[in-house]
Coordinates of C-alpha atoms in Angstrom, one line a residue:
M17 CA 157.2 -93.6 45.1
T18 CA 154.2 -92.9 46.8
N19 CA 152.5 -93.9 43.6
K20 CA 154.0 -97.3 43.7
K21 CA 153.3 -97.6 47.2
M22 CA 149.7 -97.2 47.1
D23 CA 147.6 -97.9 49.9
P24 CA 146.5 -101.6 49.9
V25 CA 143.0 -100.5 50.9
A26 CA 142.9 -98.1 48.0
L27 CA 143.9 -100.9 45.7
I28 CA 141.3 -103.2 47.1
R29 CA 138.8 -100.4 46.7
K30 CA 139.8 -99.9 43.1
E31 CA 139.6 -103.6 42.5
I32 CA 136.2 -103.7 44.1
E33 CA 135.0 -100.7 42.0
S34 CA 136.2 -102.3 38.8
L35 CA 134.6 -105.6 39.8
E36 CA 131.4 -103.7 40.7
A37 CA 131.5 -102.0 37.3
K38 CA 131.9 -105.4 35.6
V39 CA 129.2 -106.9 37.7
E40 CA 127.0 -103.9 36.8
Q41 CA 127.7 -104.4 33.1
L42 CA 127.0 -108.1 33.3
R43 CA 123.9 -107.4 35.2
D44 CA 122.8 -104.9 32.6
R45 CA 123.6 -107.5 29.8
L46 CA 121.8 -110.2 31.7
M47 CA 118.8 -107.9 32.3
V48 CA 118.7 -107.0 28.6
D49 CA 119.0 -110.7 27.7
A50 CA 116.4 -111.6 30.2
N51 CA 114.1 -108.9 28.9
K52 CA 114.7 -110.1 25.4
A53 CA 113.9 -113.7 26.5
I54 CA 110.8 -112.5 28.3
D55 CA 109.7 -110.6 25.2
K56 CA 110.4 -113.6 23.1
A57 CA 108.5 -115.8 25.5
K58 CA 105.6 -113.4 25.6
A59 CA 105.5 -113.4 21.8
Q60 CA 105.6 -117.1 21.7
A61 CA 102.9 -117.3 24.4
E62 CA 100.8 -114.8 22.4
R63 CA 101.2 -116.9 19.2
A64 CA 100.4 -120.0 21.1
R65 CA 97.3 -118.3 22.6
E66 CA 96.2 -117.2 19.2
K67 CA 96.8 -120.6 17.8
L68 CA 94.9 -122.2 20.7
K69 CA 92.0 -119.8 20.1
A70 CA 92.0 -120.6 16.4
E71 CA 92.1 -124.4 17.2
Q72 CA 89.3 -124.0 19.8
A73 CA 87.2 -122.0 17.2
K74 CA 87.8 -124.8 14.7
L75 CA 86.9 -127.4 17.3
G76 CA 83.8 -125.5 18.2
E77 CA 82.8 -125.3 14.5
L78 CA 83.5 -129.0 14.0
Q79 CA 81.5 -129.8 17.1
K80 CA 78.6 -127.7 15.9
K81 CA 78.7 -129.4 12.5
A82 CA 79.0 -132.8 14.1
K83 CA 76.2 -131.9 16.5
A84 CA 74.1 -130.7 13.6
K85 CA 74.8 -133.8 11.6
M86 CA 74.2 -136.0 14.7
D87 CA 71.0 -134.1 15.4
S88 CA 69.9 -134.5 11.8
R89 CA 70.8 -138.2 12.0
I90 CA 69.1 -138.6 15.3
Q91 CA 66.1 -136.6 14.1
K92 CA 65.9 -138.8 11.0
Q93 CA 66.0 -141.9 13.2
V94 CA 63.4 -140.4 15.5
D95 CA 61.2 -139.6 12.5
R96 CA 61.6 -143.1 11.2
A97 CA 60.7 -144.5 14.6
H98 CA 57.6 -142.3 14.7
S99 CA 56.6 -143.3 11.2
A100 CA 57.1 -147.0 12.1
V101 CA 54.9 -146.5 15.2
E102 CA 52.2 -144.8 13.1
S103 CA 52.4 -147.6 10.6
A104 CA 52.1 -150.1 13.4
K105 CA 49.1 -148.3 14.8
E106 CA 47.4 -148.2 11.4
L107 CA 48.1 -151.9 10.9
E108 CA 46.6 -152.6 14.3
L109 CA 43.5 -150.5 13.5
D110 CA 43.2 -152.3 10.1
A111 CA 43.5 -155.6 11.9
K112 CA 40.8 -154.7 14.4
A113 CA 38.5 -153.5 11.5
V114 CA 39.2 -156.8 9.6
M115 CA 38.5 -158.7 12.8
I116 CA 35.2 -156.9 13.4
M117 CA 34.2 -157.5 9.8
A118 CA 35.1 -161.1 10.1
K119 CA 33.0 -161.4 13.3
N120 CA 30.1 -159.8 11.5
Q121 CA 30.5 -162.1 8.5
L122 CA 30.7 -165.1 10.8
A123 CA 27.5 -164.0 12.6
E124 CA 25.8 -163.6 9.2
L125 CA 27.1 -167.0 8.1
K126 CA 25.9 -168.6 11.3
G127 CA 22.4 -167.0 10.7
D128 CA 22.5 -168.1 7.0
Y129 CA 23.5 -171.6 8.1
Q130 CA 20.8 -171.8 10.7
R131 CA 18.2 -170.6 8.2
A132 CA 19.5 -173.1 5.6
K133 CA 19.4 -175.8 8.2
A134 CA 15.9 -174.9 9.2
L135 CA 14.8 -174.8 5.5
A136 CA 16.5 -178.2 4.9
K137 CA 14.8 -179.7 7.9
A138 CA 11.4 -178.2 6.8
A139 CA 12.0 -179.5 3.3
Q140 CA 13.0 -182.9 4.7
D141 CA 9.9 -183.0 6.9
A142 CA 7.7 -181.9 4.0
A143 CA 9.3 -184.6 1.8
K144 CA 8.7 -187.2 4.5
S145 CA 5.1 -186.2 5.1
F146 CA 4.6 -186.0 1.3
D147 CA 6.1 -189.4 0.9
S148 CA 4.1 -190.9 3.7
K149 CA 0.9 -189.3 2.4
T150 CA 1.6 -190.4 -1.2
K151 CA 2.4 -193.9 0.0
A152 CA -0.7 -194.0 2.1
A153 CA -2.9 -192.6 -0.6
P154 CA -2.3 -195.4 -3.2
K155 CA -3.0 -198.1 -0.6
K156 CA -6.3 -196.4 0.2
A157 CA -7.0 -196.0 -3.4
A158 CA -6.1 -199.6 -4.0
A159 CA -8.3 -200.7 -1.2
K160 CA -11.2 -198.6 -2.5
K161 CA -10.6 -199.8 -6.0
A162 CA -10.7 -203.4 -5.1
P163 CA -14.1 -203.3 -3.5
A164 CA -15.4 -201.1 -6.3
K165 CA -14.4 -203.7 -8.9
K166 CA -16.2 -206.5 -7.2
P167 CA -19.7 -205.3 -6.7
A168 CA -20.6 -203.8 -10.0
A169 CA -19.6 -204.9 -13.4
K170 CA -22.3 -202.9 -15.1
K171 CA -21.4 -199.5 -13.7
V172 CA -17.6 -199.8 -14.2
A173 CA -17.3 -197.0 -16.7
A174 CA -19.2 -194.5 -14.4
K175 CA -17.2 -195.4 -11.3
K176 CA -13.8 -195.3 -12.8
A177 CA -14.0 -191.7 -13.9
P178 CA -14.8 -190.3 -10.4
A179 CA -12.2 -192.5 -8.8
K180 CA -9.5 -191.1 -11.0
K181 CA -10.6 -187.5 -10.5
A182 CA -10.7 -187.7 -6.7
P183 CA -7.1 -188.9 -6.1
A184 CA -5.8 -186.2 -8.6
K185 CA -7.6 -183.5 -6.7
K186 CA -6.3 -184.7 -3.4
A187 CA -2.7 -184.9 -4.7
A188 CA -2.7 -181.4 -6.1
P189 CA -3.6 -179.7 -2.8
K190 CA -0.9 -181.7 -1.0
K191 CA 1.8 -180.5 -3.3
A192 CA 0.6 -177.0 -3.1
A193 CA 0.6 -177.2 0.7
A194 CA 4.2 -178.6 0.7
K195 CA 5.3 -175.8 -1.6
K196 CA 3.7 -173.2 0.6
A197 CA 5.2 -174.6 3.8
A198 CA 8.8 -174.6 2.5
P199 CA 9.1 -170.9 1.6
K200 CA 7.5 -169.8 4.9
Q201 CA 10.2 -171.4 7.0

């Protein structure tokens, strides 16, 4: 009966030991499960890290390609801008050259105009002096002829010949003088 009448402390100790064994088993199971979960989480984290690295590498490559394309586009735009500036400079230089040539031509035209104006004035003056001399010469000749006709009727043939020759000789030098004066000016 001593078996049946076990000490209540011993029963409690047995109960505690069995509970401790169960707790130890549960703890071991939980530790194993926790280790499995940790290993699984580590594996997932490693896969995620690898995937992140791969994505970052892809992103880096895409950024490099985009930058290269952007750089080439920007470079093309810069080159176009430089060529436009060079074209504008060339156009400006051409315009300046045309302006200088136009100024030179204008100066030449002014000189030609002044020479032509001077020649025209000289020709007009020569024509006026020629007209005034030719108009004055017939009046003098008419005045000379009228008295020459009155006094001598016998010597008419002899006087007419020198009278005609003299005005012809005088007119010829006037024309030559007018022609010589025009080219000089």
